[in-house]
Coordinates of C-alpha atoms in Angstrom, one line a residue:
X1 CA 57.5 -282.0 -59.1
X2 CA 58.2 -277.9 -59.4
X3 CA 60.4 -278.2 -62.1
X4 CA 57.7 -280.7 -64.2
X5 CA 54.8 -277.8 -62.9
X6 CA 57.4 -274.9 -63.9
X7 CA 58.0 -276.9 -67.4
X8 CA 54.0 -277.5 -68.0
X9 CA 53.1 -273.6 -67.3
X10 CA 56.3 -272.6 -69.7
X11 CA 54.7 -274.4 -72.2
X12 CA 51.5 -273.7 -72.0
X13 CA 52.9 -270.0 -71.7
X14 CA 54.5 -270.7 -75.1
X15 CA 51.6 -272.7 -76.6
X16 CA 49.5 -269.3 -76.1
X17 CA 51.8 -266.5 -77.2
X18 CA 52.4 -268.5 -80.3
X19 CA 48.7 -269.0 -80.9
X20 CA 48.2 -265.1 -80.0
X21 CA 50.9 -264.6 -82.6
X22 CA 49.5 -266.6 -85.5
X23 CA 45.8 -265.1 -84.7
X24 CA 47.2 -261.2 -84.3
X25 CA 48.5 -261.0 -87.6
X26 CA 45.2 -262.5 -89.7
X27 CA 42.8 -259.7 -89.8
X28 CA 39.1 -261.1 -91.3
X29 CA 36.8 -258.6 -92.6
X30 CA 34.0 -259.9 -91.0
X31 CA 35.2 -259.2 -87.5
X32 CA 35.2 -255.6 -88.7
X33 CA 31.1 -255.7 -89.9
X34 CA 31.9 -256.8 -93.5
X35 CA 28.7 -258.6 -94.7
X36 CA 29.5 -261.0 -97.9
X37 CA 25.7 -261.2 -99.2
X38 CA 26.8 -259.5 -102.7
X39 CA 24.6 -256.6 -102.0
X40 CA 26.3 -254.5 -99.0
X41 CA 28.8 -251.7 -99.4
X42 CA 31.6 -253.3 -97.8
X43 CA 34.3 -250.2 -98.0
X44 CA 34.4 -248.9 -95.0
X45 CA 34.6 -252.6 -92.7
X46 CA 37.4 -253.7 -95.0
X47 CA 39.1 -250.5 -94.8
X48 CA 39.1 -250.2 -91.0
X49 CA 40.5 -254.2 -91.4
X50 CA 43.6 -252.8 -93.4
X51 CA 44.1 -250.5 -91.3
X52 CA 44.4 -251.9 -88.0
X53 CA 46.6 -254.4 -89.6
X54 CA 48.9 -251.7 -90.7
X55 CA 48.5 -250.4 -87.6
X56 CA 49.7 -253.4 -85.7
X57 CA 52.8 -253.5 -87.9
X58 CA 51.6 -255.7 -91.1
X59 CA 50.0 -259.2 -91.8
X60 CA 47.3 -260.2 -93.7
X61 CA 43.3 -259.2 -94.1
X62 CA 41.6 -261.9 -95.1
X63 CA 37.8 -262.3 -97.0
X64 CA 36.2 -265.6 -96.9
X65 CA 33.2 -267.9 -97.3
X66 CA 30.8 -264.8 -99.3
X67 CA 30.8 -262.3 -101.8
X68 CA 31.9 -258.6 -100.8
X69 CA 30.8 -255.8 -102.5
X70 CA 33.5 -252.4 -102.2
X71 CA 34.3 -249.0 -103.7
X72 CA 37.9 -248.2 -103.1
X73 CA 40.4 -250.3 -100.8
X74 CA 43.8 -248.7 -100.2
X75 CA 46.6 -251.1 -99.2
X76 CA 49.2 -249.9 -96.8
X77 CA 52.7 -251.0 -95.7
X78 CA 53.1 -254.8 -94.9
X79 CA 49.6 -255.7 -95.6
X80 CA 48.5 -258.5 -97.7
X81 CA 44.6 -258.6 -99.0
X82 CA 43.9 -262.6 -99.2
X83 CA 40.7 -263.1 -100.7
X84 CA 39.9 -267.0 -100.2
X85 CA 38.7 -269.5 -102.9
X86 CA 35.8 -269.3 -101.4
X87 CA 35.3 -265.6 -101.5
X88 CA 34.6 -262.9 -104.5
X89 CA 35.2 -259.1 -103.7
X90 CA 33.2 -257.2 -106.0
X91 CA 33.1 -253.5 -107.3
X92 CA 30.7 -251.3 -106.7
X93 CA 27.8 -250.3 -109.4
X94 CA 28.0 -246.8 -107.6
X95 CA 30.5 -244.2 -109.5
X96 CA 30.8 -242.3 -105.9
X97 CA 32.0 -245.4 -104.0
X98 CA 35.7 -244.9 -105.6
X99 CA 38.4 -242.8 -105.4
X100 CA 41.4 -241.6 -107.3
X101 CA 45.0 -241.7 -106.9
X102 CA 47.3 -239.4 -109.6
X103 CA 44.7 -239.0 -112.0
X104 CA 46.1 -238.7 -115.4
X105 CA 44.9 -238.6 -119.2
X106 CA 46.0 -241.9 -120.8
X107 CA 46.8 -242.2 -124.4
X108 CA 43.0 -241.7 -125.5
X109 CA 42.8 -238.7 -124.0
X110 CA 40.4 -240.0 -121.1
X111 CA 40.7 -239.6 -117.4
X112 CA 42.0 -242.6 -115.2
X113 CA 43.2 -243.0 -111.6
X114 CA 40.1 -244.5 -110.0
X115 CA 40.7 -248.3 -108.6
X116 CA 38.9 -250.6 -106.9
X117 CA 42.1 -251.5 -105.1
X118 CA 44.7 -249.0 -104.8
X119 CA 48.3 -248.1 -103.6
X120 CA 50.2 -245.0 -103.1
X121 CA 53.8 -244.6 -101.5
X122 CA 53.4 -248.2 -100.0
X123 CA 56.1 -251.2 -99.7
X124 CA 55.9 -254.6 -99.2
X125 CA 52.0 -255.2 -100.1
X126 CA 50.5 -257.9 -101.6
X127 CA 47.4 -259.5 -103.4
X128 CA 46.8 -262.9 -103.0
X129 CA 44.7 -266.0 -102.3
X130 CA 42.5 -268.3 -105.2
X131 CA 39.2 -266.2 -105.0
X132 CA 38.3 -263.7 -107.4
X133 CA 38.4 -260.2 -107.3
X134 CA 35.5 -258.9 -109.8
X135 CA 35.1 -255.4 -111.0
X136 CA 31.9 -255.2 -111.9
X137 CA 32.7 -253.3 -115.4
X138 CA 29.8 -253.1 -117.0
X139 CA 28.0 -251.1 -114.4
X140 CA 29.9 -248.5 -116.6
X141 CA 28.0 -249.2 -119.8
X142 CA 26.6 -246.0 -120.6
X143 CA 23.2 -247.6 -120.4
X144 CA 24.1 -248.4 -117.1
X145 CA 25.5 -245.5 -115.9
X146 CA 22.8 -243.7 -117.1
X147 CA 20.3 -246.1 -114.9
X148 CA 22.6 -245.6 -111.9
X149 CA 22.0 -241.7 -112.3
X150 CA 18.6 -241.7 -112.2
X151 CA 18.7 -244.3 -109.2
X152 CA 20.4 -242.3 -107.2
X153 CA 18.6 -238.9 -108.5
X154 CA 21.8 -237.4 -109.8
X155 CA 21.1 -233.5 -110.8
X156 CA 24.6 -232.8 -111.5
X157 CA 25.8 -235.6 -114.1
X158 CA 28.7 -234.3 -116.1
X159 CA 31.6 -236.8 -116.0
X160 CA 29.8 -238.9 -113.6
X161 CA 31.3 -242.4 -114.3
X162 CA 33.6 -241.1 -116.9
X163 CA 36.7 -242.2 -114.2
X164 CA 36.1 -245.9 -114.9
X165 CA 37.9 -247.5 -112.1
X166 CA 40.9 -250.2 -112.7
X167 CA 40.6 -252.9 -110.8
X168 CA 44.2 -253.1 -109.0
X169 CA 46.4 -249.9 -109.2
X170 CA 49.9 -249.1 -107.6
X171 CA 51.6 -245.8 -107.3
X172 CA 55.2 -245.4 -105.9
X173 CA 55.0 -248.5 -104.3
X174 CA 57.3 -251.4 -103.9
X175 CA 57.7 -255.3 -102.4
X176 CA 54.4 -255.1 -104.0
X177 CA 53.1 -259.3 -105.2
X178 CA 49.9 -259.8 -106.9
X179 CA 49.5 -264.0 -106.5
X180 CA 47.3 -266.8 -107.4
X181 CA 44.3 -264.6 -107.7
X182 CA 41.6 -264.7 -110.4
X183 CA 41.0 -260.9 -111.5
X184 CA 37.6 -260.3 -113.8
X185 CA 35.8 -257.5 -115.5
X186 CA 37.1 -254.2 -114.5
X187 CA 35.9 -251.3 -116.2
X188 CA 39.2 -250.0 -116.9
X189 CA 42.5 -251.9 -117.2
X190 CA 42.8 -254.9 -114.6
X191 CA 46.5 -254.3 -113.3
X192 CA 48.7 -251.1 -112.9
X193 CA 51.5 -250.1 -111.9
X194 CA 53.0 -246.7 -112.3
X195 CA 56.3 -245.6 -110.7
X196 CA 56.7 -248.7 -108.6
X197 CA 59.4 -251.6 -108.4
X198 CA 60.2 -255.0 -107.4
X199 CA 57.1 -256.5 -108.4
X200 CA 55.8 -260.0 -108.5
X201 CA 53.0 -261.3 -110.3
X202 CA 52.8 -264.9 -110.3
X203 CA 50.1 -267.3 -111.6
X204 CA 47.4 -265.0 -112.5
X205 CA 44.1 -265.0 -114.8
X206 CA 42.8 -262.2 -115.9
X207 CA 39.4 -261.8 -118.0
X208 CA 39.0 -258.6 -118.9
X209 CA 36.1 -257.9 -121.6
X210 CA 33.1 -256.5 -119.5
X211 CA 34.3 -252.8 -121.1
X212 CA 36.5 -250.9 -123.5
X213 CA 40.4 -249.8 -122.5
X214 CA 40.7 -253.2 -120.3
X215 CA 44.1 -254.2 -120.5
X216 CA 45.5 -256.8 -118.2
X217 CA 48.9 -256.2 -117.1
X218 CA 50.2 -252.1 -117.3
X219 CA 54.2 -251.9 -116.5
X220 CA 54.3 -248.2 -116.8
X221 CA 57.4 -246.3 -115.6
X222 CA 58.5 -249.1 -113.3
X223 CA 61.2 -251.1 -112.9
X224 CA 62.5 -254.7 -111.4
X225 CA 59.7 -256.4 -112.3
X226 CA 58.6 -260.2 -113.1
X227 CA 55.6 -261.2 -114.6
X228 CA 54.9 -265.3 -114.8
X229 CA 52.7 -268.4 -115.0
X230 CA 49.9 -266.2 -116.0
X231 CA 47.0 -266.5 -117.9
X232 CA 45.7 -263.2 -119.5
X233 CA 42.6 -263.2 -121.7
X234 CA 41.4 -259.3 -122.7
X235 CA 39.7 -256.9 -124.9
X236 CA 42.9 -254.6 -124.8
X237 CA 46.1 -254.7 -124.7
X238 CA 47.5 -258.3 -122.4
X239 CA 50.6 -257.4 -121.4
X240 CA 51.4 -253.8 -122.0
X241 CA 55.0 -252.2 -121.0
X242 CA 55.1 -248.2 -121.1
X243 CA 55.7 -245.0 -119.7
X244 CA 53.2 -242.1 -119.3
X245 CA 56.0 -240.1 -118.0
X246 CA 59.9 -239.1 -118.4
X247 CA 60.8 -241.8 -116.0
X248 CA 61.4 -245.5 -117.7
X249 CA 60.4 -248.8 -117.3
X250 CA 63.0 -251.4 -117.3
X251 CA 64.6 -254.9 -115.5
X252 CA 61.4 -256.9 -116.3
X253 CA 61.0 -260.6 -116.9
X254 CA 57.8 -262.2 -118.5
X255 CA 57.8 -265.9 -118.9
X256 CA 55.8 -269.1 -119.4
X257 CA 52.2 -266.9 -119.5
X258 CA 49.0 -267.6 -122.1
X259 CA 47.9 -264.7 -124.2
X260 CA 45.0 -263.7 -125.8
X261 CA 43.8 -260.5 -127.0
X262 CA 41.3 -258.6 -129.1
X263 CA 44.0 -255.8 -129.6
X264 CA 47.6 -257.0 -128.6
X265 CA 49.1 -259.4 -126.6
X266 CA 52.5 -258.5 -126.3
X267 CA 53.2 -254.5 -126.4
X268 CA 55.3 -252.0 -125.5
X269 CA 53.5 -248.0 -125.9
X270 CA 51.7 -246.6 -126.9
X271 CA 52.1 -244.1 -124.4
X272 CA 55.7 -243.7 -124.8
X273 CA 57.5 -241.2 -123.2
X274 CA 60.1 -242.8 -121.1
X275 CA 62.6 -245.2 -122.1
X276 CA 61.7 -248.9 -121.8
X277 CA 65.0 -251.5 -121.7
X278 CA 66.5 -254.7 -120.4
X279 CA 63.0 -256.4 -120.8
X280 CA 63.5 -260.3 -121.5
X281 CA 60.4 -262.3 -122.5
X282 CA 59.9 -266.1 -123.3
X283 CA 58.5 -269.0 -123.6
X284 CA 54.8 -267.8 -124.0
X285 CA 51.5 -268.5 -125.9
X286 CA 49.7 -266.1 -128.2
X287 CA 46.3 -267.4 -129.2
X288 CA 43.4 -265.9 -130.8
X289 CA 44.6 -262.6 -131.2
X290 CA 43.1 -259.9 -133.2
X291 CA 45.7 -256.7 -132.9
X292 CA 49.0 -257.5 -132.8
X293 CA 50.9 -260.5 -131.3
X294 CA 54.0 -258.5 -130.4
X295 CA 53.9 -255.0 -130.9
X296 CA 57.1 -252.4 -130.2
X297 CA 56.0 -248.6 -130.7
X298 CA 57.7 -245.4 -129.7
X299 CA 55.8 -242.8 -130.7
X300 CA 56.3 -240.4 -127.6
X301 CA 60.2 -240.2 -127.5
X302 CA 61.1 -243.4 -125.9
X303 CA 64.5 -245.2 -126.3
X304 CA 63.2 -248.6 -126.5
X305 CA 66.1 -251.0 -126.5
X306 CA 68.1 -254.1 -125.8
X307 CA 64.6 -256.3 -125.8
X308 CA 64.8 -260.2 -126.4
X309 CA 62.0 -262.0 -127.2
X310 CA 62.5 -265.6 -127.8
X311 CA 60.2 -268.5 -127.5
X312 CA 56.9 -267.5 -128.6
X313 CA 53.9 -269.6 -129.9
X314 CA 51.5 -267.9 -132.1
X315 CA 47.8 -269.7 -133.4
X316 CA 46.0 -267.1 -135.1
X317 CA 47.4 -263.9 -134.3
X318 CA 46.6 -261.0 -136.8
X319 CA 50.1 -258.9 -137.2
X320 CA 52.4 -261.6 -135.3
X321 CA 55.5 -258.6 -135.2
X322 CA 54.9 -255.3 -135.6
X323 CA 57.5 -252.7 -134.7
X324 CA 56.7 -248.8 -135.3
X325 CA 59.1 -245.4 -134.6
X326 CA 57.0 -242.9 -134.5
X327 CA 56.5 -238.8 -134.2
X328 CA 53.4 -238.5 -132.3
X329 CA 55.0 -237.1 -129.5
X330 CA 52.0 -237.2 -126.6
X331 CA 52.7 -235.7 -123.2
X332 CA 51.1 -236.7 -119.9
X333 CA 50.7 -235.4 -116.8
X334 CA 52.1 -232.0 -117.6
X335 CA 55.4 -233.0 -119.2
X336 CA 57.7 -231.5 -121.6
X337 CA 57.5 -232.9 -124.9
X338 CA 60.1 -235.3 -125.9
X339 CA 62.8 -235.5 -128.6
X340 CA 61.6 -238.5 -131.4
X341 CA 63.1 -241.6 -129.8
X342 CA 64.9 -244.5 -131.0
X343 CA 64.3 -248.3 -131.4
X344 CA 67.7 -250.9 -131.3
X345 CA 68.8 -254.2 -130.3
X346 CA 65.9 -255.9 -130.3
X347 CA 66.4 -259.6 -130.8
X348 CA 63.2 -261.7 -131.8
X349 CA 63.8 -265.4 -132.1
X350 CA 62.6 -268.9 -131.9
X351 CA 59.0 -267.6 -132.9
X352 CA 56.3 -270.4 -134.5
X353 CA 52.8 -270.1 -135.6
X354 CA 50.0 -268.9 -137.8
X355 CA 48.4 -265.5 -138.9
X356 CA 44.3 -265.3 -139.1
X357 CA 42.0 -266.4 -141.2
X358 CA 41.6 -264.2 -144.2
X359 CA 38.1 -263.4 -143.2
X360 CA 38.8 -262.9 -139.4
X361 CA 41.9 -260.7 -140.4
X362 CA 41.9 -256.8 -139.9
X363 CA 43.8 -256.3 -142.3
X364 CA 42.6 -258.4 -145.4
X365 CA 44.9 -259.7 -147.0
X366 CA 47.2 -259.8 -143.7
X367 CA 51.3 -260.2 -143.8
X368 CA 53.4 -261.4 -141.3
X369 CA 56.0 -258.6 -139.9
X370 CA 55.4 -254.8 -140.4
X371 CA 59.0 -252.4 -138.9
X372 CA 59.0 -248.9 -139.6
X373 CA 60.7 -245.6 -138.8
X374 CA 60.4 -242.7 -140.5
X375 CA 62.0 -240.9 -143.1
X376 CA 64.1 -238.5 -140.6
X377 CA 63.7 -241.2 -137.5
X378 CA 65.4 -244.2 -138.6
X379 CA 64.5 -248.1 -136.3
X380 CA 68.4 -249.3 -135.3
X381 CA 69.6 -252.7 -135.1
X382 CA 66.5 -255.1 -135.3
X383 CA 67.3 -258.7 -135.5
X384 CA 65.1 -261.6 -136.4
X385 CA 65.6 -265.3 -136.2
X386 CA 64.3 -269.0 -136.3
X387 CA 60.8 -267.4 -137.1
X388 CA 58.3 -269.7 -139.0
X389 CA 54.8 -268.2 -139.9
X390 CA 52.1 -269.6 -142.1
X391 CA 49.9 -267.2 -143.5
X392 CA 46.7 -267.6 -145.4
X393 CA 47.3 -265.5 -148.5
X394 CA 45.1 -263.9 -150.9
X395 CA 47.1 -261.4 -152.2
X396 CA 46.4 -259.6 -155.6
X397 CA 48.1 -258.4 -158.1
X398 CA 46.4 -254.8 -157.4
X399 CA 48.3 -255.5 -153.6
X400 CA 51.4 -255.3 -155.4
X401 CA 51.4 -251.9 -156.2
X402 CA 49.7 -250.7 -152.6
X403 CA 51.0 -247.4 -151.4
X404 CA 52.0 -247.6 -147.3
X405 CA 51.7 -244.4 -146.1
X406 CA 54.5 -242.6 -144.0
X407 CA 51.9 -241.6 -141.1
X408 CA 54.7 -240.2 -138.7
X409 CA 52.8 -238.5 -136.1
X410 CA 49.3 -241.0 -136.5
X411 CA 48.4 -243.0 -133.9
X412 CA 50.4 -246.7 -134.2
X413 CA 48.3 -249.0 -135.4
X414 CA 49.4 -251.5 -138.2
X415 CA 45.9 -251.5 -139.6
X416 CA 46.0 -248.0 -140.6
X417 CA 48.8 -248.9 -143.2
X418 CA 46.4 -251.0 -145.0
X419 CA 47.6 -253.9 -146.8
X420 CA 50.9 -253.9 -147.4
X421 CA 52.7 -255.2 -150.7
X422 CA 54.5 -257.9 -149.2
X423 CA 52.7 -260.9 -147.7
X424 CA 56.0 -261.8 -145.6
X425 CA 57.9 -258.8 -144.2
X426 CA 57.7 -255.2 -145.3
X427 CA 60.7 -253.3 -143.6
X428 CA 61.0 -248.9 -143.8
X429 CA 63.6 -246.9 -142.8
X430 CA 65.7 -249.1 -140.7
X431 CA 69.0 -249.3 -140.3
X432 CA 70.6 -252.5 -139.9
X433 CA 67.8 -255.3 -139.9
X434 CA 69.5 -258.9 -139.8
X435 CA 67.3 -262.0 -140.8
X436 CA 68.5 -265.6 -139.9
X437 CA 66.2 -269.0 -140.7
X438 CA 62.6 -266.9 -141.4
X439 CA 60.2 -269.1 -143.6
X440 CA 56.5 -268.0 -144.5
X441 CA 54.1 -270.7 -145.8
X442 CA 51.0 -269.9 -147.9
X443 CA 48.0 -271.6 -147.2
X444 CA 46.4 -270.0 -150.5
X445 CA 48.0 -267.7 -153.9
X446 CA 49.7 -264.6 -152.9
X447 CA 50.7 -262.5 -156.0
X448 CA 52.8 -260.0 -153.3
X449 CA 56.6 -260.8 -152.5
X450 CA 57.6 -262.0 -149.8
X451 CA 59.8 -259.4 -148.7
X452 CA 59.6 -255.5 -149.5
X453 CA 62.9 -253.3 -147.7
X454 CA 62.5 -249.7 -148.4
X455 CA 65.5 -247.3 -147.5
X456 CA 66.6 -251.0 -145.4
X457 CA 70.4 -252.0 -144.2
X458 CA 69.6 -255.5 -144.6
X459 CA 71.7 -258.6 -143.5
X460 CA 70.3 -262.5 -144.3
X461 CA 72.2 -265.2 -143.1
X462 CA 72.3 -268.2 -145.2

């Protein structure tokens, strides 16, 4: 009878440090004052929740059942913000609820660093959970901005709101996975990671159109990296791989994700400082695309090399390839200048699909692939194969004659070359460019060539 009593209080024993266990590591916001009515600054309650759970050694904050307004969360070690699919955490309309973290000048010359959710010198953070994390963007509309001001009886209003805030931002952080989470309209770009490694992000949407800049997914100095099973619809850039410093971005892996984009869904720059290598990216969807479907630019001195690109589905993508070595040579965040860089081994294959619409096309008439160094700056060993595009026509023969300007030190855009004399490919000062199974169909007459290759090493297989 002892033993069975001695056996029963073990258990229960047990029962209760395990449920103590499971309970001690959940940390919801609400038990720290948070107050999901859509209207109350939440900041400091979900704050205090990340902190004690750093405190305690890690686990996971949790925001359910309402919506939770905030200015600036900073995750620390082990923690992991869950935001339930019942549950919304929303930016701030308020400038001065946010916060920066290594404010730099991005490639437009404007002032970034503020987030909604932020990290700095963290490891082993995450974002997860099927709710939606909302940034509020167009509270910074200038017509907004200029209604918050007088709200809040603002005297002193230079560069208020100028900081738009990104919505999720990592700085020398690591272990860090962004999960299953449905990110929406920040004012700035949606996801950023600078200087930080082995990174997750893993069946994501984004929507990003609520202001200008908003770019999805940022790699930007950073390495080990994975990006799948995501679904990306923005105003900027989708996927974006660069470095706004010396330091470079490589080991990434971007698979089985759905595009779209009003500037580019695939790119790497244009802040371009750093090298940018062993980057592998397949099997992905590129839909609706005004800028660029895959876009390779080194303008700022970076090596960009042994990229593969294979798989890709294109429907109605202006520009489907565009690759650019340039000489603008930008610096951030007090740099040295860089040497011109270099763009080689870069494998495209296995790439099917269709251009835009001649009267939805930036470039009017478009064409289908655009590489070009410079005169002095040669692009290295490009190869292209099993590409198919159909492309809508409507060249002239006044197109035939169309200068392309050299434009070494302009900002990259393939737009500012104008229409180029070659519906199909136009190729400049490149070194060894090899061509294997590439077919362009016309939807409509086309009095340019197909192909142009101007001071070209050219290699076609048969």
């Amino acid at each position: 009878m002892k033993a069975k009593l001695h056996y029963t209080s073990l258990l229960i024993t047990f029962i209760l440090l395990v449920s103590c266990s499971s309970k001690s590591d959940r940390y919801n916001v609400v038990d720290y004052g948070a107050i999901g009515d859509g209207k109350t600054i939440n900041t400091k309650n979900i704050q205090e929740a990340i902190d004690a759970c750093n405190l305690a050694g890690g686990g996971t904050v949790t925001l359910e059942g309402g919506d939770y307004v905030s200015g600036t969360l900073l995750l620390k070690d082990n923690v992991t913000l869950h935001v339930a699919e019942d549950a919304k955490l929303i930016g701030s309309s308020n400038p001065l609820d946010y916060q920066s973290i290594d404010t730099f000048q991005d490639a437009t010359g404007q002032q970034r660093g503020n987030c909604l959710i932020g990290a700095k010198n963290a490891k082993n953070i995450a974002v997860t959970g099927k709710g939606t994390i909302d940034g509020n963007g167009e509270a910074f509309l200038s017509k907004n901005i200029k209604a918050k001001i007088k709200e809040l009886n603002i005297t002193e209003t230079k560069g208020f709101g100028t900081n738009r805030p990104f919505l999720l931002r990592f700085v020398n952080s690591s272990q860090i996975r962004v999960q299953d989470i449905h990110l929406r309209q920040p004012a700035a770009w949606t996801c950023h990671f600078y200087q930080s490694n082995d990174i997750l992000v893993d069946n994501v949407s984004i929507y990003s159109h609520a202001h200008k800049n908003n770019d999805g997914i940022d790699l930007d100095s950073s390495y080990d990296a994975v990006i799948k099973n995501c679904d990306i619809n923005t105003g900027d850039d989708a996927i974006c791989i660069k470095t706004t410093s010396p330091k470079p971005t490589y080991n990434v892996q971007v698979s089985d994700c759905k595009l779209r984009s009003d500037w580019g869904s695939i790119k790497f720059g244009t802040e371009s400082m750093g090298d940018m290598y062993n980057i592998g990216i397949k099997n992905c969807q590129i839909y609706d695309t005004k800028g660029g479907g895959i876009k390779i630019l080194s303008v700022d001195g970076a090596n960009i090399h042994d990229v593969t690109i294979d798989g890709i589905q294109m429907d109605r993508v202006d520009m489907p390839i565009f690759i650019r070595l340039g000489e603008r040579l930008r610096t951030y965040r007090n740099a040295e200048k860089q040497e011109v860089g270099s763009i080689t081994d870069v494998l495209i294959k296995n790439v099917k699909g269709s251009a835009r619409a001649l009267d939805s096309s930036r470039v009017n008439p478009p064409s289908g692939i655009l590489i070009t160094g410079t005169p002095n700056h040669k692009v290295g060993k490009i190869t292209l194969e099993n590409i198919k595009l159909e492309l809508p026509g409507g060249g002239t023969a006044q197109h035939t004659t169309a200068k392309v300007e050299e434009d070494i030190d302009r900002y990259p855009e393939f737009s500012f070359f104008n229409v180029l004399p070659a519906y199909g490919i136009y190729g400049r000062h490149i070194d060894s460019l090899h061509t294997d199974g590439i077919v362009f169909s016309l939807n409509g007459d086309d009095k340019r060539e197909s192909q142009i290759l101007v001071d070209t090493h050219s290699n076609k297989s048969e």
